[in-house]
mmCIF file of C-alpha atoms and ligand atoms in Angstrom:
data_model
loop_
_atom_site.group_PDB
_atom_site.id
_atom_site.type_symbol
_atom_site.label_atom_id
_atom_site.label_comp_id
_atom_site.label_asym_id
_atom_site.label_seq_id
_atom_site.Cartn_x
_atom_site.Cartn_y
_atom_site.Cartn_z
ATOM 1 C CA UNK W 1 -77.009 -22.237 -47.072
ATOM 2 C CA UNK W 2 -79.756 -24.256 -49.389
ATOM 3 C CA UNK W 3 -83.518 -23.684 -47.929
ATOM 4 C CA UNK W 4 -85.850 -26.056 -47.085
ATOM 5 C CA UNK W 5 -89.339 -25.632 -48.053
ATOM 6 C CA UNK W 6 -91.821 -27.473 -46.737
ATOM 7 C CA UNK W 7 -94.958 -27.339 -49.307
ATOM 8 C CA UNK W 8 -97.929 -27.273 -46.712
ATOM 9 C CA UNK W 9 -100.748 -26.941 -49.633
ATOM 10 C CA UNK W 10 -104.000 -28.800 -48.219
ATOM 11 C CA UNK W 11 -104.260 -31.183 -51.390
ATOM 12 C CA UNK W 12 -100.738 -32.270 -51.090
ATOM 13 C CA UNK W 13 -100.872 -32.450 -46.864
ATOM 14 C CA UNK W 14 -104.710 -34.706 -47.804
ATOM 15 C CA UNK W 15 -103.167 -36.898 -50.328
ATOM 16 C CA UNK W 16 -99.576 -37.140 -48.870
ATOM 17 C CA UNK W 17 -102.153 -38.519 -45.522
ATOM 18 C CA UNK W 18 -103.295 -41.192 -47.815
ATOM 19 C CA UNK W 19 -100.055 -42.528 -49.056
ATOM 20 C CA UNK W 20 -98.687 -43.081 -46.104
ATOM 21 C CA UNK W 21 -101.776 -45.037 -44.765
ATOM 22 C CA UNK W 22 -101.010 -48.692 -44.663
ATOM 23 C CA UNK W 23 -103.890 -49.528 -46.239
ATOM 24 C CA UNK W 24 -103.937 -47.527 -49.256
ATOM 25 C CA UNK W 25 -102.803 -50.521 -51.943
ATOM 26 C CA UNK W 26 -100.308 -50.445 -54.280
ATOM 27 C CA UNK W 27 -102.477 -48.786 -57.595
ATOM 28 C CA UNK W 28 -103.313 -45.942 -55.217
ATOM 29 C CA UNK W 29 -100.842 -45.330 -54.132
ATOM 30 C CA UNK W 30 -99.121 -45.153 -57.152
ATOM 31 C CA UNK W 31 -101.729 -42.535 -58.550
ATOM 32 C CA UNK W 32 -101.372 -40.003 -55.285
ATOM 33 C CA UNK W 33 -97.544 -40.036 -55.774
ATOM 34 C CA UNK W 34 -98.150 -39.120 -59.304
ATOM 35 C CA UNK W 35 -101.083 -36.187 -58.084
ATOM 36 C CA UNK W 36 -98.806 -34.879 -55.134
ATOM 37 C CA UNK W 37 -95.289 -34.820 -57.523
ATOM 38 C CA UNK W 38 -97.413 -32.385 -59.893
ATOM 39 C CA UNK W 39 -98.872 -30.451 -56.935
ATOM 40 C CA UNK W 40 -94.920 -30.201 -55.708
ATOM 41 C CA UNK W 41 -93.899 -29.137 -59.071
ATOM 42 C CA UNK W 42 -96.522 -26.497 -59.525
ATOM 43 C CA UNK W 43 -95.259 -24.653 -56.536
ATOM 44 C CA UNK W 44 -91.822 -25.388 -56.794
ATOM 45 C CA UNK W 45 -91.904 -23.526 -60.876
ATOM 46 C CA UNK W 46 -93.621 -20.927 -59.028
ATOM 47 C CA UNK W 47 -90.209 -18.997 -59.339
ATOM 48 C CA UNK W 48 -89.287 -19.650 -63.015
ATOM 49 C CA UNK W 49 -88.786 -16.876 -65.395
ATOM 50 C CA UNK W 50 -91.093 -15.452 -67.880
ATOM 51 C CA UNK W 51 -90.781 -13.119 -70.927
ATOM 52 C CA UNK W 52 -93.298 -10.915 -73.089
ATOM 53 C CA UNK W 53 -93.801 -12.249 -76.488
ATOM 54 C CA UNK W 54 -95.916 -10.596 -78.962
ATOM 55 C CA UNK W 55 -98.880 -13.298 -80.425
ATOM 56 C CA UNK W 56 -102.096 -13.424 -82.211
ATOM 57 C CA UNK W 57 -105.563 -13.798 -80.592
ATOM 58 C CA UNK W 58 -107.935 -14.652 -82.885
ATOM 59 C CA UNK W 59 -109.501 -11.296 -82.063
ATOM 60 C CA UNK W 60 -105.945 -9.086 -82.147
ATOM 61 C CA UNK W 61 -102.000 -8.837 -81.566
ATOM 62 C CA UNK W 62 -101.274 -9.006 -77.720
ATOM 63 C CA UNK W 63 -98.609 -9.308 -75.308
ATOM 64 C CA UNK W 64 -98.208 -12.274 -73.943
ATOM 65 C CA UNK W 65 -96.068 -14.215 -71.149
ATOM 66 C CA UNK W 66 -94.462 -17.620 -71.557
ATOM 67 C CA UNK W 67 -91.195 -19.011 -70.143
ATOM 68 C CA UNK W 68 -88.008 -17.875 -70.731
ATOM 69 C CA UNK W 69 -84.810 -19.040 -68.793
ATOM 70 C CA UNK W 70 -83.244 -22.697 -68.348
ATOM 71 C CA UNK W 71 -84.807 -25.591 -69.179
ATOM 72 C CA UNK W 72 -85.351 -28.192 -66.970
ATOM 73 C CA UNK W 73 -84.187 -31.411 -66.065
ATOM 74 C CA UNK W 74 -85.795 -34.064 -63.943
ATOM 75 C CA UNK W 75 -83.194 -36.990 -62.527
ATOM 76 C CA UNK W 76 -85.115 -39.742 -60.571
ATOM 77 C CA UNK W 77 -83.254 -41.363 -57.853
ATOM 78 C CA UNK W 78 -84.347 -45.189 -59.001
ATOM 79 C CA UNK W 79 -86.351 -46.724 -58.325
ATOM 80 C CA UNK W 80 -88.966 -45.149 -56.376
ATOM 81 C CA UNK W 81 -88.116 -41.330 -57.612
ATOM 82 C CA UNK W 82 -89.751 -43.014 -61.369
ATOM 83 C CA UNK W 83 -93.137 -42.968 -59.651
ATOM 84 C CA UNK W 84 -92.715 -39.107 -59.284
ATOM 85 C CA UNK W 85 -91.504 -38.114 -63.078
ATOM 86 C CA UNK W 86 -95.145 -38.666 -65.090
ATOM 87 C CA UNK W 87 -96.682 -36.483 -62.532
ATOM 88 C CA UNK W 88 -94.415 -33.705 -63.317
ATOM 89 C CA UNK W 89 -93.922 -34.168 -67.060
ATOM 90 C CA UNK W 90 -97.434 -33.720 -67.339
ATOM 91 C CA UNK W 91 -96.743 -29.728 -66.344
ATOM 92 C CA UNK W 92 -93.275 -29.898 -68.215
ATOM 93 C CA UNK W 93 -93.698 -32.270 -70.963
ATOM 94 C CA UNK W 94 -90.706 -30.764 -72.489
ATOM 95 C CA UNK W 95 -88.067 -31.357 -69.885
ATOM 96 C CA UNK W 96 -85.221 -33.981 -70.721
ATOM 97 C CA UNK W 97 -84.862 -36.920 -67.767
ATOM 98 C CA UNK W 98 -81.908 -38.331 -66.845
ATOM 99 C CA UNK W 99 -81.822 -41.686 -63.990
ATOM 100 C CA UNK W 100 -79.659 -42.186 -61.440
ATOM 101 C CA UNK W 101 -79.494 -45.534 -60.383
ATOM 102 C CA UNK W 102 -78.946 -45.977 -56.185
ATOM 103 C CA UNK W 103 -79.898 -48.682 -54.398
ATOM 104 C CA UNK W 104 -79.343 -48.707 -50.271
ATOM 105 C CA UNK W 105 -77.180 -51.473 -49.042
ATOM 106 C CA UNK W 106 -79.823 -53.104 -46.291
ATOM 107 C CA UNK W 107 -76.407 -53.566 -44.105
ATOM 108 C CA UNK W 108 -74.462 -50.297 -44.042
ATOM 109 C CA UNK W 109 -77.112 -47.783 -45.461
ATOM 110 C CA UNK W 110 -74.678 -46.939 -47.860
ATOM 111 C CA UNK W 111 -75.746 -46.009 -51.204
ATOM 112 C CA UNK W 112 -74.541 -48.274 -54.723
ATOM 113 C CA UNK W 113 -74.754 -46.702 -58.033
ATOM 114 C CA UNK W 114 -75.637 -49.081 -60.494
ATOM 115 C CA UNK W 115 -76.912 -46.541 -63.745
ATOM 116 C CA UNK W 116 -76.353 -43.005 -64.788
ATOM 117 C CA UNK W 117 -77.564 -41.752 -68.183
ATOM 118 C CA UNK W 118 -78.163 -37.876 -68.451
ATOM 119 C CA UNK W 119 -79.346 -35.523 -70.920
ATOM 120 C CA UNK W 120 -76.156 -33.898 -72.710
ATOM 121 C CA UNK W 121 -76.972 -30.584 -71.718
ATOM 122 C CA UNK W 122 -76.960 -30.891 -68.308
ATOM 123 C CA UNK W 123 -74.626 -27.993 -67.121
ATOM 124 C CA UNK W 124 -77.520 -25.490 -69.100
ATOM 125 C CA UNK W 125 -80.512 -27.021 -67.448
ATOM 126 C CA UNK W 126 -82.348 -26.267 -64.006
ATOM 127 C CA UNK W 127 -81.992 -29.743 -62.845
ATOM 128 C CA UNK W 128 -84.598 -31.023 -60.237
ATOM 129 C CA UNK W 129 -83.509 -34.322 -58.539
ATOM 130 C CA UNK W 130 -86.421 -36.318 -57.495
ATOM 131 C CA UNK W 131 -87.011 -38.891 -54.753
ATOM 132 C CA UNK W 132 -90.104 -39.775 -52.534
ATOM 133 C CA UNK W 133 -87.370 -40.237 -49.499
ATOM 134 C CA UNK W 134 -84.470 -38.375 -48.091
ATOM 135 C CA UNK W 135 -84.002 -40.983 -44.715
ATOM 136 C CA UNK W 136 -80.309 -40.891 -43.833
ATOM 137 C CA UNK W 137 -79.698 -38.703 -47.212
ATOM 138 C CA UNK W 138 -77.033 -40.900 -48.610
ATOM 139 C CA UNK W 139 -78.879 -41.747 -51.939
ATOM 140 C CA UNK W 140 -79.804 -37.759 -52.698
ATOM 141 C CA UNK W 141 -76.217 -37.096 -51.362
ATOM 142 C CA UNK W 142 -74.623 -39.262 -53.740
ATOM 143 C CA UNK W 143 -76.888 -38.461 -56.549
ATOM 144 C CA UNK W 144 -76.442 -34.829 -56.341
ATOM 145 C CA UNK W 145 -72.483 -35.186 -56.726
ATOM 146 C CA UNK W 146 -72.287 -37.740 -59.230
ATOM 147 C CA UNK W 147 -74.462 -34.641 -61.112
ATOM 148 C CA UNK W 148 -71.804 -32.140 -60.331
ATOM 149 C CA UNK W 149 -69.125 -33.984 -61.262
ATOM 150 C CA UNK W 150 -70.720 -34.232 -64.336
ATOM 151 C CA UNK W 151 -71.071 -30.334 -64.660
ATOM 152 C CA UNK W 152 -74.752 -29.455 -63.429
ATOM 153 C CA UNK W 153 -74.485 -26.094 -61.362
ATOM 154 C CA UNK W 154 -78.076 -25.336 -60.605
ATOM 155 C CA UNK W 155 -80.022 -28.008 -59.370
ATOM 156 C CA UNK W 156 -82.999 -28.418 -56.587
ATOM 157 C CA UNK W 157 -83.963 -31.542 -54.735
ATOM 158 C CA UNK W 158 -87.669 -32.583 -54.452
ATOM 159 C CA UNK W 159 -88.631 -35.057 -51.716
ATOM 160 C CA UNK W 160 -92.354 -36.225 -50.552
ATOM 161 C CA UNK W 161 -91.087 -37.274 -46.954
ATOM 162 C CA UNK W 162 -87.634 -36.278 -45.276
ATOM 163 C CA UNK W 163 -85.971 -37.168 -41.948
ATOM 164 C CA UNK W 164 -83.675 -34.264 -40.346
ATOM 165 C CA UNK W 165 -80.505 -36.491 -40.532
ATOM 166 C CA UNK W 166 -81.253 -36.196 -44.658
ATOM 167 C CA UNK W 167 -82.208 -32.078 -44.508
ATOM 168 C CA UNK W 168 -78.584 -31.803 -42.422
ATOM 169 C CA UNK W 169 -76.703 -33.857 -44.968
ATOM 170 C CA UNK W 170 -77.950 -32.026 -47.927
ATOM 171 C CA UNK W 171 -77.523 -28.300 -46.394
ATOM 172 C CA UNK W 172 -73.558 -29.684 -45.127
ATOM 173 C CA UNK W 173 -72.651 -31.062 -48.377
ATOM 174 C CA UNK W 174 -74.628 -29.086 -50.777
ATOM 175 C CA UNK W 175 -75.399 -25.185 -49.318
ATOM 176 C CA UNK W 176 -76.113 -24.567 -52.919
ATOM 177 C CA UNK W 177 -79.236 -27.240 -53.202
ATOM 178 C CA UNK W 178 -82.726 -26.041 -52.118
ATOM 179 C CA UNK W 179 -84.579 -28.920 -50.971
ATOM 180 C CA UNK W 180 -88.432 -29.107 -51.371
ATOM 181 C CA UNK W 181 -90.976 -31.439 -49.252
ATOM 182 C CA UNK W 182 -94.647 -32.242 -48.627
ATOM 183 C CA UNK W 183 -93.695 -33.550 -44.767
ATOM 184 C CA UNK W 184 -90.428 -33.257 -42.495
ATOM 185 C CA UNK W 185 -91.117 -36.164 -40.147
ATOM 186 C CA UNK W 186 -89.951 -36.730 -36.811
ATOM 187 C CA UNK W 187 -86.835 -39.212 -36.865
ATOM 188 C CA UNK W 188 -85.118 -42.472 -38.726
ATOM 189 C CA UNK W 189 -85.847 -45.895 -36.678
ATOM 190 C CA UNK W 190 -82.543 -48.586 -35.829
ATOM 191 C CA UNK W 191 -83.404 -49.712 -39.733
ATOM 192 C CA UNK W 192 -83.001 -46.556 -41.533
ATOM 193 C CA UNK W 193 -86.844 -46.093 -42.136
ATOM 194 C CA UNK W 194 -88.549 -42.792 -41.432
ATOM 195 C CA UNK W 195 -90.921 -42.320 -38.768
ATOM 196 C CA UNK W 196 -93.884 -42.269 -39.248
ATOM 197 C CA UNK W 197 -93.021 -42.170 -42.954
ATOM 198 C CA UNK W 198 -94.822 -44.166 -45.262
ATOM 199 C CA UNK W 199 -92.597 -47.665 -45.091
ATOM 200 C CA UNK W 200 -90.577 -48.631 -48.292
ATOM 201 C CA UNK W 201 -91.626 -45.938 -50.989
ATOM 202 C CA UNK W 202 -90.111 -48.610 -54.031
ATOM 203 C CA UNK W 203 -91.945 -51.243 -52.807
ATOM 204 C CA UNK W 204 -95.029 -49.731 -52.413
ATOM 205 C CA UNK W 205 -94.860 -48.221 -55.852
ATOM 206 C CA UNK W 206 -94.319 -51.625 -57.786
ATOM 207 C CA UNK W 207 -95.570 -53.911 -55.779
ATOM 208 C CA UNK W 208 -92.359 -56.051 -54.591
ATOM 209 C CA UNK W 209 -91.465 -56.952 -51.014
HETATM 210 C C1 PRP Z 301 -85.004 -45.594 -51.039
HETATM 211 C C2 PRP Z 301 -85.534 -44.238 -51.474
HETATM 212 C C3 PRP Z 301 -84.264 -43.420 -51.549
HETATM 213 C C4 PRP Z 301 -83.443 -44.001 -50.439
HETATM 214 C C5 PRP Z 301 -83.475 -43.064 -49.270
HETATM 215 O O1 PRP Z 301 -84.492 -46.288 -52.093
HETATM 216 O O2 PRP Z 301 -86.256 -44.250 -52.664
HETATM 217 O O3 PRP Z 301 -83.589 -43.515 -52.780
HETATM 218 O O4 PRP Z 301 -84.038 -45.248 -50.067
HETATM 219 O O5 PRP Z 301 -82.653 -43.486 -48.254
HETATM 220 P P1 PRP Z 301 -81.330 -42.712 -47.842
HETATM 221 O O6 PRP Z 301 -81.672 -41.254 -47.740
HETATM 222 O O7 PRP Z 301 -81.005 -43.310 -46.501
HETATM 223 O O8 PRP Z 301 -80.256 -42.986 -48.854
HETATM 224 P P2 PRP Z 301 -83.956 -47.807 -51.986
HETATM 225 O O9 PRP Z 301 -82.496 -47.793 -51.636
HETATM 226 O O10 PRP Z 301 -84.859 -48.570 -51.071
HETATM 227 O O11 PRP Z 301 -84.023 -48.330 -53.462
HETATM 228 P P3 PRP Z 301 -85.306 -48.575 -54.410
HETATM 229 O O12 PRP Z 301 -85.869 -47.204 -54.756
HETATM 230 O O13 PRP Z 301 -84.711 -49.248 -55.580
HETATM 231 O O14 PRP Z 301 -86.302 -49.410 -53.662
HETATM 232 N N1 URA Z 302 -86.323 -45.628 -48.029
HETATM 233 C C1 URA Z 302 -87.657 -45.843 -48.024
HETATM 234 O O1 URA Z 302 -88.226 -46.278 -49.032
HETATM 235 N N2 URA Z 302 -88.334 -45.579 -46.898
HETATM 236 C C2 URA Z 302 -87.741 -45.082 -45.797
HETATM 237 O O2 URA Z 302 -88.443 -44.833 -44.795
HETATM 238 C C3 URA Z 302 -86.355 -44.864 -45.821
HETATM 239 C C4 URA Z 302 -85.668 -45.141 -46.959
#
């Protein structure tokens, strides 16, 4: 069964506080759901693998550590996962991106895909699937097979706000995916939004209503 970490680090609990305030507008909230997506990253590598390589100092030869392992792959969930990708680049600059295009139908909650472009690697790479929500969990859902079918074996989902309905969904159809948050919240509402959440994470991002 996948676990489900909840990342309870006071600067990502403070800033996550501040994007879901109503009143935070859209440029800052833009730049805290760039902060926290590095913050979430930084633990979530926590785990990676690391060799000894032999270097220079300027002063003599030493043993030194740097990553060894998979590479990684980021996949936003678009829209709203793209405001999460700089954030983590920044600590990764050299992992490919792929996009997954999903869009919720307002009516059924069902997810669309409407883009897929991927790295050409992807079965080799630690893929981390990124999206600020995971409400009903039919966007990560669908994201995460349209990445198996496509050959990725080892890949981790990375949410700022969850509802349980999208935790269950991901540990019954994917055992194999840990998931990683800043906030499990309480519930969905009759609309699909999670409470208290932080309203609609795209629209907050770019500005569109
Ligand atoms: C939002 C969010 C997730 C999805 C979560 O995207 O960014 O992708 O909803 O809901 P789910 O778990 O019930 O599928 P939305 O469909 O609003 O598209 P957008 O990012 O283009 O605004
Ligand atoms: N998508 C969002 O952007 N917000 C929610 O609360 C649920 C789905």
């Amino acid at each position: 069964m996948g676990n489900v970490y909840v990342l309870d680090h006071p600067l990502i609990q403070h800033k996550l506080t501040y994007i879901r305030k109503k009143s935070t507008g859209t440029k800052e909230f833009r730049e805290l759901v760039d902060e926290v997506a590095g913050l979430m990253a930084f633990e979530i590598t926590r785990d990676l693998p690391v060799e000894e390589i032999t270097i220079d100092t300027p002063v003599t030869k030493a043993k030194a550590k740097t990553l060894s392992g998979k590479k990684i792959g980021l996949v936003p969930i678009l829209r709203a996962g793209l405001g999460m990708v700089d954030g983590i680049l920044r600590l990764i600059p050299a992992a490919k991106v792929g996009h997954v295009g999903l869009y919720r139908d307002p009516e059924t909650l069902k997810p669309v895909e409407y883009y897929i472009k991927l790295p050409s690697d992807i079965e080799e790479r630690e893929l981390i699937v990124i999206d600020p929500m995971l409400a009903t969990g039919g966007s990560a859902n669908d994201a995460i097979h349209s990445l198996k079918k496509r050959g990725a074996k080892n890949i981790k989902l990375m949410c700022l706000i969850a509802a349980p309905e999208g935790v269950e969904v991901i540990k019954n159809e994917h055992p194999d995916v840990d998931v990683y948050l800043a906030s499990l919240d309480e519930k969905l509402d009759e609309k699909g939004y999670i409470v208290p959440g932080l309203g609609d994470a795209g629209d907050r991002l770019f500005g569109t209503k």
